[in-house]
Amino acid sequence: MKRKIIVEPDPILRKKCNPIEKVDDEIKKLMKDMLETMYDAPGIGLAAIQIGILKRLVVIDISKDEKKNPLFLVNPKIISQSKTTSVYEEGCLSLPGQFAEIERPSECLVKYIDLDGKEKELKADGLLATCIQHEVDHLNGILFIDYLSKLKKDMIIKKLVKHKKEIERIVV
Ligand code: GNR
Ligand code: NI
């Protein structure tokens, strides 16, 4: 089932998500819904908080069309990051139409629980490393606009408020 994606400004996006105690059928169903919502958007990552669920759950798929390669991360924790950094043009499904170059560590080591309940470790670089860090930020109530100057951040929020009001007018 496809879910609705929450868009900034919304106080939900600023909340801190709670760890999962057990990977049960309810969590697996939720992760399936998240993947469907992400592919439909389309996006390369989605955190549960973006569909209003305050749990530490992330789905990622950076593969290009054809062959799908979904990654399910339960309770992801970044245990180390490289000193070297990379800049990527980031987008966010909760900031529709907004893009900005963001500098982050180029590599990261992430510990997580897989859908089978097993603990895993993954060393990521390139776009995957950026995406993992972007998603883990969501779990802590952080959006990529938080790394921009106040001026740029306020400009983006203003555009999103205007966009939301326009949608309201169409609905009403
Ligand atoms: O679809 C997405 N693309 C993207 C591009 C560069 C860096 C991060 C991302 S994640 C984003 C989907 C999203 O909002 N995930 O939270
Ligand atoms: Ni995002």
PDB file of C-alpha atoms and ligand atoms in Angstrom:
ATOM      1  CA  MET A   1       0.000   0.000   0.000  1.00  0.00           C
ATOM      2  CA  LYS A   2       1.290   3.391  -1.042  1.00  0.00           C
ATOM      3  CA  ARG A   3       1.472   5.967   1.788  1.00  0.00           C
ATOM      4  CA  LYS A   4       1.333   9.749   1.798  1.00  0.00           C
ATOM      5  CA  ILE A   5       4.648  11.580   2.124  1.00  0.00           C
ATOM      6  CA  ILE A   6       4.833  14.394   4.688  1.00  0.00           C
ATOM      7  CA  VAL A   7       6.222  17.677   3.354  1.00  0.00           C
ATOM      8  CA  GLU A   8       8.121  20.436   5.187  1.00  0.00           C
ATOM      9  CA  PRO A   9       7.091  22.548   7.082  1.00  0.00           C
ATOM     10  CA  ASP A  10       5.548  19.914   9.337  1.00  0.00           C
ATOM     11  CA  PRO A  11       6.586  19.477  12.998  1.00  0.00           C
ATOM     12  CA  ILE A  12       6.521  15.669  12.586  1.00  0.00           C
ATOM     13  CA  LEU A  13       9.665  15.845  10.420  1.00  0.00           C
ATOM     14  CA  ARG A  14      11.550  17.367  13.398  1.00  0.00           C
ATOM     15  CA  LYS A  15      10.844  14.527  15.813  1.00  0.00           C
ATOM     16  CA  LYS A  16      13.388  11.904  16.896  1.00  0.00           C
ATOM     17  CA  CYS A  17      12.475   8.347  15.904  1.00  0.00           C
ATOM     18  CA  ASN A  18      12.344   5.363  18.246  1.00  0.00           C
ATOM     19  CA  PRO A  19      14.367   2.152  17.897  1.00  0.00           C
ATOM     20  CA  ILE A  20      12.640  -1.079  16.807  1.00  0.00           C
ATOM     21  CA  GLU A  21      12.604  -3.848  19.385  1.00  0.00           C
ATOM     22  CA  LYS A  22      11.683  -6.723  17.105  1.00  0.00           C
ATOM     23  CA  VAL A  23      11.526  -7.187  13.337  1.00  0.00           C
ATOM     24  CA  ASP A  24       8.042  -8.737  13.197  1.00  0.00           C
ATOM     25  CA  ASP A  25       5.456  -9.048  10.422  1.00  0.00           C
ATOM     26  CA  GLU A  26       4.093  -5.556  11.143  1.00  0.00           C
ATOM     27  CA  ILE A  27       7.556  -4.040  10.562  1.00  0.00           C
ATOM     28  CA  LYS A  28       8.058  -6.108   7.391  1.00  0.00           C
ATOM     29  CA  LYS A  29       4.684  -4.934   6.028  1.00  0.00           C
ATOM     30  CA  LEU A  30       5.590  -1.339   6.852  1.00  0.00           C
ATOM     31  CA  MET A  31       8.956  -1.681   5.065  1.00  0.00           C
ATOM     32  CA  LYS A  32       7.151  -3.073   1.983  1.00  0.00           C
ATOM     33  CA  ASP A  33       4.822  -0.041   2.018  1.00  0.00           C
ATOM     34  CA  MET A  34       7.825   2.279   2.359  1.00  0.00           C
ATOM     35  CA  LEU A  35       9.541   0.654  -0.638  1.00  0.00           C
ATOM     36  CA  GLU A  36       6.370   0.945  -2.761  1.00  0.00           C
ATOM     37  CA  THR A  37       5.979   4.611  -1.745  1.00  0.00           C
ATOM     38  CA  MET A  38       9.644   5.315  -2.543  1.00  0.00           C
ATOM     39  CA  TYR A  39       9.566   3.631  -5.994  1.00  0.00           C
ATOM     40  CA  ASP A  40       6.315   5.419  -6.837  1.00  0.00           C
ATOM     41  CA  ALA A  41       7.621   8.885  -5.854  1.00  0.00           C
ATOM     42  CA  PRO A  42      10.243   8.117  -7.282  1.00  0.00           C
ATOM     43  CA  GLY A  43      13.129   8.416  -4.835  1.00  0.00           C
ATOM     44  CA  ILE A  44      16.307   6.561  -3.912  1.00  0.00           C
ATOM     45  CA  GLY A  45      15.619   6.475  -0.167  1.00  0.00           C
ATOM     46  CA  LEU A  46      12.806   6.860   2.363  1.00  0.00           C
ATOM     47  CA  ALA A  47      12.681   7.024   6.157  1.00  0.00           C
ATOM     48  CA  ALA A  48       9.510   5.931   8.023  1.00  0.00           C
ATOM     49  CA  ILE A  49       9.206   9.413   9.579  1.00  0.00           C
ATOM     50  CA  GLN A  50       8.464  10.746   6.058  1.00  0.00           C
ATOM     51  CA  ILE A  51       5.203   8.763   6.092  1.00  0.00           C
ATOM     52  CA  GLY A  52       4.505   9.857   9.676  1.00  0.00           C
ATOM     53  CA  ILE A  53       5.808   6.807  11.523  1.00  0.00           C
ATOM     54  CA  LEU A  54       8.342   7.634  14.209  1.00  0.00           C
ATOM     55  CA  LYS A  55      10.395   4.448  13.967  1.00  0.00           C
ATOM     56  CA  ARG A  56      14.067   3.989  13.035  1.00  0.00           C
ATOM     57  CA  LEU A  57      13.360   2.386   9.641  1.00  0.00           C
ATOM     58  CA  VAL A  58      14.919   3.214   6.268  1.00  0.00           C
ATOM     59  CA  VAL A  59      14.640   1.809   2.739  1.00  0.00           C
ATOM     60  CA  ILE A  60      17.175   2.648   0.020  1.00  0.00           C
ATOM     61  CA  ASP A  61      17.580   1.672  -3.622  1.00  0.00           C
ATOM     62  CA  ILE A  62      20.137   3.606  -5.643  1.00  0.00           C
ATOM     63  CA  SER A  63      20.071   1.188  -8.612  1.00  0.00           C
ATOM     64  CA  LYS A  64      19.101   2.689 -11.950  1.00  0.00           C
ATOM     65  CA  ASP A  65      15.754   1.365 -13.336  1.00  0.00           C
ATOM     66  CA  GLU A  66      15.636  -2.289 -14.538  1.00  0.00           C
ATOM     67  CA  LYS A  67      17.306  -4.340 -11.787  1.00  0.00           C
ATOM     68  CA  LYS A  68      15.920  -3.399  -8.379  1.00  0.00           C
ATOM     69  CA  ASN A  69      18.264  -3.685  -5.434  1.00  0.00           C
ATOM     70  CA  PRO A  70      16.404  -2.643  -2.270  1.00  0.00           C
ATOM     71  CA  LEU A  71      18.239  -2.214   1.011  1.00  0.00           C
ATOM     72  CA  PHE A  72      16.246  -2.418   4.271  1.00  0.00           C
ATOM     73  CA  LEU A  73      17.816  -0.800   7.323  1.00  0.00           C
ATOM     74  CA  VAL A  74      16.358  -1.293  10.811  1.00  0.00           C
ATOM     75  CA  ASN A  75      17.933   0.827  13.577  1.00  0.00           C
ATOM     76  CA  PRO A  76      20.790   2.049  11.320  1.00  0.00           C
ATOM     77  CA  LYS A  77      23.721   3.508  13.218  1.00  0.00           C
ATOM     78  CA  ILE A  78      26.683   5.199  11.580  1.00  0.00           C
ATOM     79  CA  ILE A  79      29.735   3.925  13.422  1.00  0.00           C
ATOM     80  CA  SER A  80      32.422   5.744  11.458  1.00  0.00           C
ATOM     81  CA  GLN A  81      32.783   8.357   8.746  1.00  0.00           C
ATOM     82  CA  SER A  82      35.733   9.277   6.521  1.00  0.00           C
ATOM     83  CA  LYS A  83      37.597  12.549   6.973  1.00  0.00           C
ATOM     84  CA  THR A  84      37.391  13.160   3.231  1.00  0.00           C
ATOM     85  CA  THR A  85      34.147  14.699   2.010  1.00  0.00           C
ATOM     86  CA  SER A  86      32.086  14.688  -1.179  1.00  0.00           C
ATOM     87  CA  VAL A  87      29.514  17.109  -2.516  1.00  0.00           C
ATOM     88  CA  TYR A  88      26.255  15.833  -4.013  1.00  0.00           C
ATOM     89  CA  GLU A  89      23.207  17.668  -5.259  1.00  0.00           C
ATOM     90  CA  GLU A  90      20.605  16.417  -2.789  1.00  0.00           C
ATOM     91  CA  GLY A  91      16.865  16.283  -3.092  1.00  0.00           C
ATOM     92  CA  CYS A  92      14.301  15.094  -0.551  1.00  0.00           C
ATOM     93  CA  LEU A  93      10.787  13.742  -1.017  1.00  0.00           C
ATOM     94  CA  SER A  94       9.779  15.920   1.964  1.00  0.00           C
ATOM     95  CA  LEU A  95      11.174  19.024   0.178  1.00  0.00           C
ATOM     96  CA  PRO A  96       9.552  18.625  -3.270  1.00  0.00           C
ATOM     97  CA  GLY A  97      11.273  20.496  -6.085  1.00  0.00           C
ATOM     98  CA  GLN A  98      14.118  21.708  -3.866  1.00  0.00           C
ATOM     99  CA  PHE A  99      17.748  20.773  -4.481  1.00  0.00           C
ATOM    100  CA  ALA A 100      21.061  21.880  -3.001  1.00  0.00           C
ATOM    101  CA  GLU A 101      24.701  20.844  -2.993  1.00  0.00           C
ATOM    102  CA  ILE A 102      25.540  19.306   0.374  1.00  0.00           C
ATOM    103  CA  GLU A 103      28.972  18.302   1.624  1.00  0.00           C
ATOM    104  CA  ARG A 104      29.191  15.120   3.719  1.00  0.00           C
ATOM    105  CA  PRO A 105      31.842  12.510   4.587  1.00  0.00           C
ATOM    106  CA  SER A 106      32.505  10.488   1.379  1.00  0.00           C
ATOM    107  CA  GLU A 107      32.442   7.124   3.150  1.00  0.00           C
ATOM    108  CA  CYS A 108      30.600   5.720   6.122  1.00  0.00           C
ATOM    109  CA  LEU A 109      30.324   2.458   7.996  1.00  0.00           C
ATOM    110  CA  VAL A 110      26.764   1.665   9.054  1.00  0.00           C
ATOM    111  CA  LYS A 111      25.558  -1.006  11.463  1.00  0.00           C
ATOM    112  CA  TYR A 112      21.921  -2.094  11.135  1.00  0.00           C
ATOM    113  CA  ILE A 113      19.469  -4.945  11.478  1.00  0.00           C
ATOM    114  CA  ASP A 114      18.256  -6.604   8.282  1.00  0.00           C
ATOM    115  CA  LEU A 115      14.665  -7.746   7.584  1.00  0.00           C
ATOM    116  CA  ASP A 116      15.693 -11.247   8.695  1.00  0.00           C
ATOM    117  CA  GLY A 117      16.507  -9.797  12.138  1.00  0.00           C
ATOM    118  CA  LYS A 118      20.261 -10.263  11.739  1.00  0.00           C
ATOM    119  CA  GLU A 119      22.847  -7.615  12.571  1.00  0.00           C
ATOM    120  CA  LYS A 120      24.809  -6.419   9.539  1.00  0.00           C
ATOM    121  CA  GLU A 121      27.542  -3.935   8.697  1.00  0.00           C
ATOM    122  CA  LEU A 122      27.920  -2.079   5.432  1.00  0.00           C
ATOM    123  CA  LYS A 123      30.763   0.136   4.243  1.00  0.00           C
ATOM    124  CA  ALA A 124      29.364   2.643   1.792  1.00  0.00           C
ATOM    125  CA  ASP A 125      30.827   5.256  -0.515  1.00  0.00           C
ATOM    126  CA  GLY A 126      29.592   7.466  -3.351  1.00  0.00           C
ATOM    127  CA  LEU A 127      25.877   8.180  -3.636  1.00  0.00           C
ATOM    128  CA  LEU A 128      25.024   5.316  -1.251  1.00  0.00           C
ATOM    129  CA  ALA A 129      27.094   6.884   1.553  1.00  0.00           C
ATOM    130  CA  THR A 130      25.367  10.238   0.991  1.00  0.00           C
ATOM    131  CA  CYS A 131      21.943   8.603   0.918  1.00  0.00           C
ATOM    132  CA  ILE A 132      22.541   6.612   4.138  1.00  0.00           C
ATOM    133  CA  GLN A 133      23.643   9.792   5.950  1.00  0.00           C
ATOM    134  CA  HIS A 134      20.627  11.703   4.566  1.00  0.00           C
ATOM    135  CA  GLU A 135      18.255   8.968   5.835  1.00  0.00           C
ATOM    136  CA  VAL A 136      19.875   8.622   9.266  1.00  0.00           C
ATOM    137  CA  ASP A 137      19.523  12.418   9.595  1.00  0.00           C
ATOM    138  CA  HIS A 138      15.744  12.008   9.040  1.00  0.00           C
ATOM    139  CA  LEU A 139      15.611   9.584  12.006  1.00  0.00           C
ATOM    140  CA  ASN A 140      17.040  12.388  14.156  1.00  0.00           C
ATOM    141  CA  GLY A 141      14.704  15.100  12.829  1.00  0.00           C
ATOM    142  CA  ILE A 142      17.317  16.632  10.514  1.00  0.00           C
ATOM    143  CA  LEU A 143      16.715  17.740   6.902  1.00  0.00           C
ATOM    144  CA  PHE A 144      19.409  18.679   4.345  1.00  0.00           C
ATOM    145  CA  ILE A 145      18.277  22.326   4.418  1.00  0.00           C
ATOM    146  CA  ASP A 146      19.609  22.469   8.003  1.00  0.00           C
ATOM    147  CA  TYR A 147      23.132  22.495   6.477  1.00  0.00           C
ATOM    148  CA  LEU A 148      22.425  25.599   4.364  1.00  0.00           C
ATOM    149  CA  SER A 149      22.743  29.248   5.376  1.00  0.00           C
ATOM    150  CA  LYS A 150      19.700  30.660   7.217  1.00  0.00           C
ATOM    151  CA  LEU A 151      18.908  32.751   4.137  1.00  0.00           C
ATOM    152  CA  LYS A 152      18.847  29.774   1.734  1.00  0.00           C
ATOM    153  CA  LYS A 153      16.962  27.625   4.246  1.00  0.00           C
ATOM    154  CA  ASP A 154      14.302  30.305   4.851  1.00  0.00           C
ATOM    155  CA  MET A 155      13.895  30.808   1.095  1.00  0.00           C
ATOM    156  CA  ILE A 156      13.201  27.095   0.561  1.00  0.00           C
ATOM    157  CA  ILE A 157      10.736  26.942   3.492  1.00  0.00           C
ATOM    158  CA  LYS A 158       8.938  30.026   2.138  1.00  0.00           C
ATOM    159  CA  LYS A 159       8.555  28.341  -1.269  1.00  0.00           C
ATOM    160  CA  LEU A 160       7.184  25.183   0.355  1.00  0.00           C
ATOM    161  CA  VAL A 161       4.666  27.173   2.441  1.00  0.00           C
ATOM    162  CA  LYS A 162       3.506  28.944  -0.717  1.00  0.00           C
ATOM    163  CA  HIS A 163       3.280  25.599  -2.548  1.00  0.00           C
ATOM    164  CA  LYS A 164       1.194  24.113   0.315  1.00  0.00           C
ATOM    165  CA  LYS A 165      -1.188  27.104   0.267  1.00  0.00           C
ATOM    166  CA  GLU A 166      -1.634  26.741  -3.502  1.00  0.00           C
ATOM    167  CA  ILE A 167      -2.524  23.072  -3.089  1.00  0.00           C
ATOM    168  CA  GLU A 168      -5.023  23.992  -0.317  1.00  0.00           C
ATOM    169  CA  ARG A 169      -6.690  26.516  -2.658  1.00  0.00           C
ATOM    170  CA  ILE A 170      -7.134  23.843  -5.331  1.00  0.00           C
ATOM    171  CA  VAL A 171      -8.574  21.364  -2.807  1.00  0.00           C
ATOM    172  CA  VAL A 172     -10.967  23.958  -1.256  1.00  0.00           C
TER     173      VAL A 172
HETATM  174  O1  GNR B   1      15.280  10.611  -3.771  1.00  0.00           O
HETATM  175  C1  GNR B   1      16.198  11.115  -3.113  1.00  0.00           C
HETATM  176  N1  GNR B   1      17.344  11.485  -3.748  1.00  0.00           N
HETATM  177  C2  GNR B   1      18.498  11.887  -3.078  1.00  0.00           C
HETATM  178  C3  GNR B   1      19.507  12.483  -3.817  1.00  0.00           C
HETATM  179  C4  GNR B   1      20.687  12.867  -3.219  1.00  0.00           C
HETATM  180  C5  GNR B   1      20.864  12.651  -1.865  1.00  0.00           C
HETATM  181  C6  GNR B   1      19.868  12.085  -1.107  1.00  0.00           C
HETATM  182  C7  GNR B   1      18.690  11.692  -1.714  1.00  0.00           C
HETATM  183  S1  GNR B   1      17.437  10.923  -0.760  1.00  0.00           S
HETATM  184  C8  GNR B   1      16.012  11.362  -1.665  1.00  0.00           C
HETATM  185  C9  GNR B   1      14.799  10.664  -1.112  1.00  0.00           C
HETATM  186  C10 GNR B   1      14.527  11.144   0.304  1.00  0.00           C
HETATM  187  O2  GNR B   1      13.985  12.181   0.579  1.00  0.00           O
HETATM  188  N2  GNR B   1      14.937  10.371   1.271  1.00  0.00           N
HETATM  189  O3  GNR B   1      14.758  10.745   2.559  1.00  0.00           O
HETATM  190 NI    NI B   2      14.831  12.927   2.493  1.00  0.00          NI
END
